[in-house]
Short mmCIF file of C-alpha atoms in Angstrom, two decimals:
data_model
loop_
_atom_site.label_atom_id
_atom_site.label_comp_id
_atom_site.label_asym_id
_atom_site.label_seq_id
_atom_site.Cartn_x
_atom_site.Cartn_y
_atom_site.Cartn_z
CA ILE Z 1 -37.33 -15.66 232.48
CA GLN Z 2 -38.01 -12.34 234.20
CA GLY Z 3 -41.17 -13.48 235.95
CA GLN Z 4 -44.64 -14.93 235.66
CA GLU Z 5 -48.09 -14.03 236.90
CA ALA Z 6 -51.47 -15.72 237.00
CA ARG Z 7 -54.31 -14.02 235.15
CA GLY Z 8 -57.45 -16.03 235.73
CA VAL Z 9 -56.82 -19.49 234.29
CA ALA Z 10 -53.85 -18.22 232.24
CA VAL Z 11 -50.22 -17.77 233.21
CA VAL Z 12 -48.26 -14.87 231.72
CA ILE Z 13 -44.51 -15.46 231.44
CA ASN Z 14 -42.19 -12.50 230.87
CA ALA Z 15 -38.79 -13.37 229.39
CA MET Z 16 -35.90 -11.97 227.36
CA VAL Z 17 -35.18 -14.16 224.34
CA PRO Z 18 -32.93 -13.57 221.32
CA LEU Z 19 -35.01 -12.96 218.18
CA ALA Z 20 -33.24 -15.82 216.39
CA ASN Z 21 -34.69 -18.22 218.98
CA MET Z 22 -38.25 -17.06 218.31
CA PHE Z 23 -38.55 -18.34 214.73
CA LYS Z 24 -41.10 -21.18 214.61
CA TYR Z 25 -41.89 -20.56 218.30
CA VAL Z 26 -45.59 -19.99 217.62
CA ASP Z 27 -45.83 -23.36 215.86
CA ASN Z 28 -44.20 -25.14 218.80
CA LEU Z 29 -46.29 -23.25 221.36
CA ARG Z 30 -49.58 -24.02 219.64
CA SER Z 31 -48.57 -27.64 219.15
CA MET Z 32 -47.73 -28.05 222.85
CA SER Z 33 -50.93 -26.30 223.96
CA GLN Z 34 -53.31 -27.91 221.45
CA GLY Z 35 -53.79 -24.50 219.83
CA ARG Z 36 -54.89 -22.69 223.00
CA ALA Z 37 -51.77 -20.68 223.88
CA ALA Z 38 -50.85 -17.29 222.47
CA TYR Z 39 -47.86 -15.00 222.76
CA THR Z 40 -46.79 -11.45 222.06
CA MET Z 41 -43.32 -10.18 221.37
CA GLN Z 42 -41.86 -6.72 221.94
CA PHE Z 43 -38.39 -5.40 221.06
CA ASP Z 44 -36.33 -4.45 224.11
CA HIS Z 45 -32.69 -3.87 223.18
CA TYR Z 46 -29.73 -4.88 221.04
CA GLU Z 47 -26.80 -6.94 222.33
CA PRO Z 48 -23.49 -7.91 220.72
CA VAL Z 49 -23.63 -11.10 218.68
CA PRO Z 50 -21.85 -14.06 220.34
CA THR Z 51 -18.44 -14.75 218.78
CA ALA Z 52 -19.44 -18.15 217.36
CA VAL Z 53 -22.48 -16.65 215.62
CA ALA Z 54 -20.45 -13.72 214.26
CA GLN Z 55 -17.86 -16.11 212.82
CA GLU Z 56 -20.56 -18.22 211.19
CA VAL Z 57 -22.13 -15.15 209.56
CA GLN Z 58 -18.74 -13.86 208.40
CA LYS Z 59 -17.91 -17.23 206.85
CA LYS Z 60 -21.25 -17.42 205.09
CA TYR Z 61 -21.19 -13.90 203.62
CA ALA Z 62 -17.45 -13.19 203.19
#
């Protein structure tokens, strides 16, 4: 989490999250907020894949 700020009755949270962790996030967010929360996502940068993830991908597609 990079930070958060209040905007009226809402709270905006800025964070860096791997794209793989964002799948199904909107479903979880809406479920937790009774459908009231929303989010936006913006690409920031690439990073090397963790070794364990790279090995899993190599095993699956080798």
